[in-house]
XYZ file of C-alpha atoms in Angstrom:
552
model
C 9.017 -22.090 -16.840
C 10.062 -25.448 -16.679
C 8.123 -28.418 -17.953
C 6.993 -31.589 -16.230
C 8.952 -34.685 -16.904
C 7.510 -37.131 -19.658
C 6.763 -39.851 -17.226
C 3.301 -41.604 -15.326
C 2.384 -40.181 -11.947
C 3.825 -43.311 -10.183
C 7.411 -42.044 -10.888
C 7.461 -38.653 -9.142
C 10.855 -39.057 -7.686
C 11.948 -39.793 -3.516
C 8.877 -39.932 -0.916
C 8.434 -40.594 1.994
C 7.143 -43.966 3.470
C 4.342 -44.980 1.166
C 2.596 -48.608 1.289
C 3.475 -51.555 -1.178
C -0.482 -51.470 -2.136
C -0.412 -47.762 -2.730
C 2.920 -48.188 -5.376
C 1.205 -51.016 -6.759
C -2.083 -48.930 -7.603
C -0.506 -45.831 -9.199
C -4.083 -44.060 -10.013
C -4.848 -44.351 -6.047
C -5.835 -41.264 -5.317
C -7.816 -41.507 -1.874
C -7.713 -38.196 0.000
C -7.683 -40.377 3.071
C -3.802 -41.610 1.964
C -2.652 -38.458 0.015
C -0.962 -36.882 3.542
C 1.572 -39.996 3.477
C 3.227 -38.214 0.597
C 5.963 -35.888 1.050
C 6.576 -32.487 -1.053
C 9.695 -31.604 0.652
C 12.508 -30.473 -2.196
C 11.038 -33.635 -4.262
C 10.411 -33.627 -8.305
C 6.506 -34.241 -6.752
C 6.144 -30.323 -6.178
C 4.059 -28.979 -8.384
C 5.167 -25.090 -8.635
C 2.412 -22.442 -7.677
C 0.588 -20.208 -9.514
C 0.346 -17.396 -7.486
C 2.658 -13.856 -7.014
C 5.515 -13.591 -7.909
C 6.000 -16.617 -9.715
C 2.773 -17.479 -11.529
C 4.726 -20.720 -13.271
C 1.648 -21.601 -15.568
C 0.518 -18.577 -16.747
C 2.721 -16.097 -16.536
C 4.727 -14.832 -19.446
C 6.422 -12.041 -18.445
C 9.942 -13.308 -16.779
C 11.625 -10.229 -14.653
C 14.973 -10.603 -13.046
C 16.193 -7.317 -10.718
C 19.248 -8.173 -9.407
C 21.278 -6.008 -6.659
C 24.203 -6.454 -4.270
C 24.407 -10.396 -5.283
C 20.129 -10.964 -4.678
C 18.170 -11.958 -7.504
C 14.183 -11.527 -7.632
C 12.243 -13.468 -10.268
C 9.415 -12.601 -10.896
C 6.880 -14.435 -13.607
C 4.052 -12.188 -14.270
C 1.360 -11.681 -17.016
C 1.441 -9.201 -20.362
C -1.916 -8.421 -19.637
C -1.671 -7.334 -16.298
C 1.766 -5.293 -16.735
C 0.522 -3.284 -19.541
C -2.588 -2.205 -17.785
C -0.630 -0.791 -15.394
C 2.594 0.470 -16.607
C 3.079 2.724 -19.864
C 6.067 1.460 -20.238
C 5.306 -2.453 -20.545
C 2.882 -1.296 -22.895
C 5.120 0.056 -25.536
C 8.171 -2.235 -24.817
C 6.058 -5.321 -25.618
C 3.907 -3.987 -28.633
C 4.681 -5.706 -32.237
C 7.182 -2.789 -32.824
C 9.700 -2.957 -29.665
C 8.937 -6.731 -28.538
C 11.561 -9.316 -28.253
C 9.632 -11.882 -27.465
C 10.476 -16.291 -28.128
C 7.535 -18.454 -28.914
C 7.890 -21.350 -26.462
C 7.581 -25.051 -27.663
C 4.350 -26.854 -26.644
C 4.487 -29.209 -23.805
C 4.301 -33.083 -24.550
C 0.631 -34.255 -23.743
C 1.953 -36.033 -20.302
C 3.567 -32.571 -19.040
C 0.163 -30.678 -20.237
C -2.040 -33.283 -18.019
C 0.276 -31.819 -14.948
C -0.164 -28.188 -15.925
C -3.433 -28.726 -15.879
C -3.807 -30.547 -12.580
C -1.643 -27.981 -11.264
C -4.174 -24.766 -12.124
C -7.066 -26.010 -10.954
C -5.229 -26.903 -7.880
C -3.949 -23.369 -7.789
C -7.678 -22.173 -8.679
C -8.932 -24.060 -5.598
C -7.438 -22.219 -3.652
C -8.203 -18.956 -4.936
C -4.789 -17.220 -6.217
C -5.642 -18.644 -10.083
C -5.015 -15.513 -12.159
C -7.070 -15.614 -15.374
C -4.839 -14.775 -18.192
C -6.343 -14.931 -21.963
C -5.688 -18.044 -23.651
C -4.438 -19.972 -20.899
C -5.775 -23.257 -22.235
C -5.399 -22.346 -26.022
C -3.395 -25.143 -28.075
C -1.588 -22.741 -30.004
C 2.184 -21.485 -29.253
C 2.581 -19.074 -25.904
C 4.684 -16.075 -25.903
C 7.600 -15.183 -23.453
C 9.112 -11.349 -22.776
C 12.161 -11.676 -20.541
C 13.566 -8.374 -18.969
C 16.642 -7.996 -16.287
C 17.323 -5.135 -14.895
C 20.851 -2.953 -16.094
C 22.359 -0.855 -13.075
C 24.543 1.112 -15.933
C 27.844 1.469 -16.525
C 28.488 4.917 -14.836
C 27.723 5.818 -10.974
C 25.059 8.494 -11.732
C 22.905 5.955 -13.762
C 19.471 4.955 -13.244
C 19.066 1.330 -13.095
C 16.572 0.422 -15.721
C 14.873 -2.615 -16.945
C 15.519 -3.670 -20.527
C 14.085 -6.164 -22.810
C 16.255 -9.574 -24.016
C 15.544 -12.323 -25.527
C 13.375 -15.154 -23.605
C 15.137 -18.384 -23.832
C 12.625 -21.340 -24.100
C 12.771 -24.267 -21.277
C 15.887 -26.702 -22.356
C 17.729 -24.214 -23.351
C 21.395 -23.514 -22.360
C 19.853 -20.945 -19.559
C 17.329 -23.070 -18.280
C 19.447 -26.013 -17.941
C 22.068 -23.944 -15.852
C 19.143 -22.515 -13.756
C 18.404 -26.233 -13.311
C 21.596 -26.923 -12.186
C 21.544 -24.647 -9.797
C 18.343 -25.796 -8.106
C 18.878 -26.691 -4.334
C 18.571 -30.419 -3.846
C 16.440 -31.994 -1.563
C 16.103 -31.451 2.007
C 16.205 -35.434 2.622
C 18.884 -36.230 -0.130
C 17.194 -36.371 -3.223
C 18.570 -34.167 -5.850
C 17.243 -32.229 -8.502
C 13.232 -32.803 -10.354
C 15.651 -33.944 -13.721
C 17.896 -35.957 -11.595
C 15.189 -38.047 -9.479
C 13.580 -38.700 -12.497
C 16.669 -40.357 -13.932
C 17.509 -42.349 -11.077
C 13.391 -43.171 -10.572
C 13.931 -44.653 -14.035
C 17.260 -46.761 -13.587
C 15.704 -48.450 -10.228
C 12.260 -48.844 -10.835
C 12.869 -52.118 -9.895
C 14.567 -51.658 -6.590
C 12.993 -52.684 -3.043
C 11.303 -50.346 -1.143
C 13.346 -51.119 1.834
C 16.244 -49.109 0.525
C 13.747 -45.957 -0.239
C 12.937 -46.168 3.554
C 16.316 -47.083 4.967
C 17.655 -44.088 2.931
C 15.133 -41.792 4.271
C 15.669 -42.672 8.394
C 19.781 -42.031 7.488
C 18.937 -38.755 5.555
C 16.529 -37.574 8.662
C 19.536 -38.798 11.326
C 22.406 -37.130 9.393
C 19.957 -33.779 9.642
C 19.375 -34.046 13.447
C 23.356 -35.116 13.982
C 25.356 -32.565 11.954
C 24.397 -28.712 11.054
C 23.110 -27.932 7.987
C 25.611 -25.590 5.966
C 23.770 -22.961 4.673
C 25.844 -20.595 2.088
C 25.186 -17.278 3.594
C 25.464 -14.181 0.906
C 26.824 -10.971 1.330
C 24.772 -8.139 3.479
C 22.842 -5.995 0.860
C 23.827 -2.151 1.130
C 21.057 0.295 2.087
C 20.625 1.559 -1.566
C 20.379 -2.019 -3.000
C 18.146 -2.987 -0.226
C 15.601 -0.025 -1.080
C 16.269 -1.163 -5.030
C 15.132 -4.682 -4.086
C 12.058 -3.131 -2.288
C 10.838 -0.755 -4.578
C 10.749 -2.847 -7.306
C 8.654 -5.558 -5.401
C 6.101 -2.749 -4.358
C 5.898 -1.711 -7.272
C 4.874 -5.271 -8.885
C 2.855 -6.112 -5.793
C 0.817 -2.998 -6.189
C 0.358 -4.189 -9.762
C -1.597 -7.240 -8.689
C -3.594 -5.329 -6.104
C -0.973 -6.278 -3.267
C -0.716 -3.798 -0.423
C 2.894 -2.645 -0.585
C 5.698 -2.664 2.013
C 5.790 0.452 3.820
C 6.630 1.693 6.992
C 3.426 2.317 9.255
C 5.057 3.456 12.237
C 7.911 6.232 11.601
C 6.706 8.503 9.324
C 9.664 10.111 7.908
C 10.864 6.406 7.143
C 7.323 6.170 5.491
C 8.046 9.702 3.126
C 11.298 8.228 2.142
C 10.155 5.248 0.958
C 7.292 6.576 -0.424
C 8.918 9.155 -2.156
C 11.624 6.328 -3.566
C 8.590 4.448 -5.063
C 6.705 7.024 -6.746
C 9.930 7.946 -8.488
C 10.218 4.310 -9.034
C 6.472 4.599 -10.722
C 7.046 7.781 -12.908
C 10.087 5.870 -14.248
C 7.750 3.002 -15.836
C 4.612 5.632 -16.408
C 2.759 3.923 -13.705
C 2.127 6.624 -11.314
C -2.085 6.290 -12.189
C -1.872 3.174 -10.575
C 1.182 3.353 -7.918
C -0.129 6.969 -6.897
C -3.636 5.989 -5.048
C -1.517 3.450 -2.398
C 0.958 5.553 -1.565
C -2.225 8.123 -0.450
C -4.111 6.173 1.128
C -0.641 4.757 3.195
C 0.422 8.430 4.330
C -2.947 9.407 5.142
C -3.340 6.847 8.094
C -0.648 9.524 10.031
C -3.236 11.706 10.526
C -2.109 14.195 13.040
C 1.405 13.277 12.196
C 1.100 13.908 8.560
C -0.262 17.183 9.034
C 2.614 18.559 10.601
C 5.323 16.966 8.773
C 3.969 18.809 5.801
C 3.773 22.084 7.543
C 8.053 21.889 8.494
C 9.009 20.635 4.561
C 5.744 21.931 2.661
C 8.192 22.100 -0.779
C 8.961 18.427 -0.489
C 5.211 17.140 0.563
C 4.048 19.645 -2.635
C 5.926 17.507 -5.094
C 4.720 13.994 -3.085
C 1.259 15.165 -3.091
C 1.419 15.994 -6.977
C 2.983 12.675 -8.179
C 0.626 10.509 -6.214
C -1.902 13.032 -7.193
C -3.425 13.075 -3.507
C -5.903 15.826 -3.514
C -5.757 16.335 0.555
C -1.671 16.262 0.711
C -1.285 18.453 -2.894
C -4.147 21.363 -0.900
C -1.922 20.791 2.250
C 1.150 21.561 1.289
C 0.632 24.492 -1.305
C -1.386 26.675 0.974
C 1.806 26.589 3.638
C 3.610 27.247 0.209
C 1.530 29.878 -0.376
C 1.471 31.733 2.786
C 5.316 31.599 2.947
C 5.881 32.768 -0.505
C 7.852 33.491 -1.737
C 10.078 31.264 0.803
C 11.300 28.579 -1.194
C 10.672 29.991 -4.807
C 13.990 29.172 -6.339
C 13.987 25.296 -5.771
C 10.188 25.112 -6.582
C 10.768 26.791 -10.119
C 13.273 24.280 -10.629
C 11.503 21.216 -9.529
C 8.312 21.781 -10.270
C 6.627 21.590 -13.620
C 4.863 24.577 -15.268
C 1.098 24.112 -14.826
C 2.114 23.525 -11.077
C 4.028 26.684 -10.894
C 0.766 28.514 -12.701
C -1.261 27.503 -9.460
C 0.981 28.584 -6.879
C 1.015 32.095 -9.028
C -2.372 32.081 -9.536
C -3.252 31.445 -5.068
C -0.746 33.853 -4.657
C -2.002 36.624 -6.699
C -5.512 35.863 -4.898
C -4.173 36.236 -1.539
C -2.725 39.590 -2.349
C -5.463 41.009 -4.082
C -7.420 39.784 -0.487
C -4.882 41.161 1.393
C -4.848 44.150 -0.530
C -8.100 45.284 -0.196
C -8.466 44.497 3.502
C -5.036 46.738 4.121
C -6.621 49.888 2.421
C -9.866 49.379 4.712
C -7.244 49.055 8.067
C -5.844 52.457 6.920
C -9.077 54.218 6.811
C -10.562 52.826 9.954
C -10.897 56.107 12.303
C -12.935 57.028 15.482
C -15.779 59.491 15.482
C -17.232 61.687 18.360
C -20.279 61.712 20.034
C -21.557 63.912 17.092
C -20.792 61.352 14.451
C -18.112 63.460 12.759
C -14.124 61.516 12.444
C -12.195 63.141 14.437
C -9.034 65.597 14.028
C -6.661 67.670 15.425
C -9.254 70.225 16.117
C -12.377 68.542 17.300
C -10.482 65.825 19.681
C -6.514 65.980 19.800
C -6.309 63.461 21.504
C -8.815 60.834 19.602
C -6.471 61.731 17.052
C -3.437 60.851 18.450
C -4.960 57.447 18.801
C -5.703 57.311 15.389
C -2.165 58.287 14.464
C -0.484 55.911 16.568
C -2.596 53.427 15.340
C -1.878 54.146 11.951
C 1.958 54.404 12.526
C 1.916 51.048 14.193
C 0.193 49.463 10.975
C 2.789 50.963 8.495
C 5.579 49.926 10.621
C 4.796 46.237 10.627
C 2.673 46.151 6.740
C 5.780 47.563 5.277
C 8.952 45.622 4.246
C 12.195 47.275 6.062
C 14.411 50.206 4.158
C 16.883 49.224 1.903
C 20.411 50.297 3.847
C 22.317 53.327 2.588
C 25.271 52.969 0.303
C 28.995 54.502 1.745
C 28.580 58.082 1.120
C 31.093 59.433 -2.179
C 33.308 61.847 -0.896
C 33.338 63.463 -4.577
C 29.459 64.699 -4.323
C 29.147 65.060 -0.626
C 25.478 66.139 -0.162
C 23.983 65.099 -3.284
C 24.727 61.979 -3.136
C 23.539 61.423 0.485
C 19.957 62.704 -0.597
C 19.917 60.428 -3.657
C 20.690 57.794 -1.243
C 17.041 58.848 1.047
C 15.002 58.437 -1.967
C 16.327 55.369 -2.903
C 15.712 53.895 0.286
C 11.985 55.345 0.209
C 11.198 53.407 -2.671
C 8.839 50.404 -1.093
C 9.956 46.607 -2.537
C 7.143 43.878 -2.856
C 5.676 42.856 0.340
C 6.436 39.501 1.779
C 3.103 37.472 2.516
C 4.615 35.423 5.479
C 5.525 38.812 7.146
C 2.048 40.162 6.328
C 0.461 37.101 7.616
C 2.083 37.942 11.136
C 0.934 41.160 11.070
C -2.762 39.974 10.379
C -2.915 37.036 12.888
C -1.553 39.425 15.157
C -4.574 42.043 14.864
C -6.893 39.495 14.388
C -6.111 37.876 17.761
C -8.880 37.578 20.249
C -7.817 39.904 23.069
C -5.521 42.268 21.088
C -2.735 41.848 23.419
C -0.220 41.118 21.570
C 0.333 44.835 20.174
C -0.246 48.446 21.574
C -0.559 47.781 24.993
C -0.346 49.485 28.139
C 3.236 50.339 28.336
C 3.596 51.236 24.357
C 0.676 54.003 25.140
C 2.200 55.182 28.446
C 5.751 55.971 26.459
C 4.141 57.781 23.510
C 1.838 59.991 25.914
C 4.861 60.846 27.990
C 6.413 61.992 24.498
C 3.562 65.366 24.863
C 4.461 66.077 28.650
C 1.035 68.472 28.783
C -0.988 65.730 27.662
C -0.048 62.891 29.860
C -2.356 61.994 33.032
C -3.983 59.175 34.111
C -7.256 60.267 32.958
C -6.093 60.352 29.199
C -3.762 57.381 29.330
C -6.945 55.841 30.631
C -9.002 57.516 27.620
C -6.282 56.830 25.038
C -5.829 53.005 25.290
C -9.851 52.892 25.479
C -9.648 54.517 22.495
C -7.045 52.501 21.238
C -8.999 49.904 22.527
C -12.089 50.828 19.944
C -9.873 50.666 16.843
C -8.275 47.166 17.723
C -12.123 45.825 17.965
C -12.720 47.515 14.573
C -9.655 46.262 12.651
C -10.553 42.900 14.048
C -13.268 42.544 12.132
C -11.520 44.073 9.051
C -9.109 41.114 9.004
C -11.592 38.328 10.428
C -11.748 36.968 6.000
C -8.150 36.653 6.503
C -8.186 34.449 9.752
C -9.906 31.273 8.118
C -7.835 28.125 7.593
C -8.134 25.361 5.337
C -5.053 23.468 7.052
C -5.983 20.151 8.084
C -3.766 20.529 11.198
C -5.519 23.551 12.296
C -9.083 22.693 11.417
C -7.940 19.422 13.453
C -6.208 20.789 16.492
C -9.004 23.349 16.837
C -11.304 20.583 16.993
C -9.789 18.670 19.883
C -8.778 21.944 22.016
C -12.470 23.618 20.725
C -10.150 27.206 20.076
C -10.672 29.726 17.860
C -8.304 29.091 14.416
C -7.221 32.592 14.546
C -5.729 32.244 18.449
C -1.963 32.292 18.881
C -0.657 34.814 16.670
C 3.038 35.297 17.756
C 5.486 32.741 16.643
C 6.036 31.553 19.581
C 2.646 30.873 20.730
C 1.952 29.641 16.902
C 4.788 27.462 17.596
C 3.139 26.134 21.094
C -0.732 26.239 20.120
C -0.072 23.931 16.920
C -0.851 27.075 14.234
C 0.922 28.533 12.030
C 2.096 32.246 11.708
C 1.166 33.051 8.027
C -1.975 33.414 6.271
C -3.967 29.989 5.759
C -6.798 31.235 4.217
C -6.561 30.084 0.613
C -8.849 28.057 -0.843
C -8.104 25.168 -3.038
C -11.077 24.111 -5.609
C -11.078 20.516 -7.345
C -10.339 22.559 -10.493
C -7.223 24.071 -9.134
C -5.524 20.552 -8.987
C -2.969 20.235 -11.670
C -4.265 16.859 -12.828
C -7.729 17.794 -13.078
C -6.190 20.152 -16.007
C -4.047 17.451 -17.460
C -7.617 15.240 -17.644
């Protein structure tokens, strides 16, 4: 923060053309003449107080420097440790490193104080605590460390503040650009303005025309730094998000390409969890990735792992219930990396909608294998009553057992030391069933709940097994049988109608434009075409199933 020179108002350094009657009246201060006075790289700017740099109030000084870029920021205690855990702790009595800076001279607090309420005017004054008390301000400084190995997180740490006049400030004031129209720097006009106070004001304005003809005559050199790299680039970003977000900024994200959009999102939120400010970080990035819509919807169903862990850190109720029920209908695809980065309550509720859907599926399975067909008497039928109702029944049965089963285990090389033993050892191994895979079953359940049943048991499939009983094929009971066949398809449609719901915004929402049935499309391929998916979508996720809800 650097202090206004002890001087009147009258010496403020090069201007432009003023009038000899406004010098010679230095408390002049008619809004009708105050445009005739130039702010262009003169010691008469009077810093802002706004984001980033809030020069009277802030006390927080942040440097986060990458690829040969420096931010500074100049933010408030108050405001940081609202937001950020980390802030918090690092500038409590215990960890704080903080310098007590000197109080300005009464001149230099007359320009401070002109320069708020010029700053409040205009409606980017921050109120910060004490602002106007006489006693001795506090200063944290904090630069960022990229570490001294390649796998290191760049992290912020604390340092001493140096106080204005020190041997930092006076090389940052060194380093201040001079003037656009020659003057130098706010310390150097000032020393000039007070060796030539007596000098003619024809000089001031001759100076001025050469300054503007030299800048229309020759090209300014600009030094022109490095090109950032990609990862400092992002570094640079996510940092000012993140301290734009603070102060109720919207942050820089993409709004057009939305994988652009998860990446940077995804960057920023780890960003956030770094500094314990994902409480505050978390709601933007939601409300951001939610304007996709559509888009959203079905980048979480392709990388439902990746949108799972997104969901939970911004702790977005709609993307957390999006991606876990495609996580649960494909369990247990992806298990090994979600055990790994995923924490334990999180794990607990995929277990937990998992175990439901089995249970669901479960019970619905045992009802599919004890749907039968009656005849005109009321009594199920069998071999004896109705063969052939039977062999409906059967075939029916066989098909469901076939495709709600997982496939054999394969048979180990026979040994040629116990020959025949060994080879029936080998059947009952493979007999033994394995745990069913829910993103298989889920096939098998959009299939029979599909509206017109065609997708299984049809015409040709009935003609080959009745050809299998030569005596028993004719048209007559090919035409029975696939009625009959017909029958139980209706039936076990209803069975699994529990298990056809979705609570998948991208079905609920494509259903809604095309006015389909959810359940429609049960193949992959027409899953693939119709916008649905080919697993089960029917779980249910409750406000207390989300994993922050528990942590609260």
């Amino acid at each position: 923060m650097v202090s206004q020179p002890d001087q009147p108002l009258t010496l403020r350094g090069p201007s432009s053309v003023v009038s000899a009657r406004t010098a010679s009246r230095p408390h002049a201060s008619s809004r009708s003449k105050r445009y005739n006075r130039s702010h262009a790289g003169g010691s008469s700017y009077i810093p802002q107080n706004e984001f980033p740099v809030f020069s009277h109030s802030g006390d927080v000084e942040i440097f986060i420097r990458a690829g040969g870029r420096e931010n500074r920021y100049l933010l408030h205690k108050h405001t940081l440790t609202r937001c950020s855990g980390f802030f918090e702790a690092s500038t409590s009595q215990e960890w704080s490193k903080a310098s007590v800076l000197p109080l300005p001279e009464p001149s230099s607090r007359e320009l401070t104080r002109i320069g708020e309420e010029a700053g409040s005017n205009g409606g980017n004054q921050v109120a910060r605590p004490g602002a106007d008390s006489p006693g001795p301000r506090k200063r944290w400084r904090y630069e960022l460390d990229p570490g001294s190995g390649r796998d290191d997180i760049p992290m912020l740490i604390q340092k001493e503040a140096s106080a204005p006049g020190s041997a930092s400030a006076s090389s940052a004031g060194a380093t201040q650009p001079s003037s656009l129209f020659g003057g130098g720097s706010a310390s150097a006009n000032t020393a000039t303005t007070r060796k030539t106070t007596g000098h003619s004001h024809t000089h001031s304005t001759t100076s001025f025309f050469r300054s503007v003809a030299n800048l229309s005559l020759s090209p300014t050199k600009v030094d022109q730094a490095p090109p950032l790299t990609q990862a400092d680039a992002d570094l640079l970003r996510d940092y000012d998000n993140l301290f734009r977000i603070f102060y109720n900024y919207p942050p820089v994200l993409d709004g057009i390409n939305i994988a652009d959009a998860y990446v940077q999102c995804k960057s920023l939120l780890t960003l956030a969890d770094q500094y314990d400010a994902l409480a505050v970080v978390g709601p933007r990035v939601d409300h951001h990735l939610l304007q996709f819509q559509s888009r959203l919807w079905t980048q979480i169903a392709k990388y439902p792992v990746s949108y799972l862990r997104l969901g939970y850190l911004s702790r977005s109720k709609v993307i957390f219930q999006e991606a876990l029920i495609h996580v649960v209908g494909q369990w247990p695809a992806g298990e090994r990396s979600i055990r790994h980065s995923f924490p334990d309550i999180v794990l607990d509720i995929i277990e937990d909608k998992v175990d439901e859907l089995e249970e669901t599926v479960s019970r619905i399975e045992g009802r599919l294998f004890r749907l039968s067909l009656t005849n005109s008497r009321g009594e199920r039928v069998s071999p004896g009553s109705s063969y052939l109702d039977w062999l409906a029944v059967s075939f029916f049965r066989q098909w469901l057992a076939d495709n709600t089963s997982p496939p054999p285990l394969p048979l180990p090389p026979p040994s040629s030391s116990r020959g025949h033993s060994s080879r029936s050892a080998a059947v009952v191994v493979a007999s033994v069933p394995t745990a069913p895979n829910l993103a298989s079953l889920g096939r098998t359940y959009r299939t029979l709940g599909s509206a017109a049943g065609a997708g299984y048991l049809g015409h040709d499939e009935c003609k080959r097994f009745l050809k299998l009983t030569p005596e028993l094929y004719s048209r007559d009971n090919l035409r029975r049988f696939e009625k009959r066949i017909d029958e139980l398809k209706s039936a076990a449609r209803e069975i699994v109608r529990p298990l056809m719901g979705s609570e998948l915004e991208l079905e609920l929402e494509r259903c809604a434009s095309t006015g389909g049935n959810v359940s429609a499309g049960i193949s992959s391929a027409s899953a693939a075409a119709s916008g649905m998916t080919s697993y089960l979508t029917c779980v249910r996720v409750m406000e207390r199933d989300l994993p922050w809800a528990m942590d609260d």
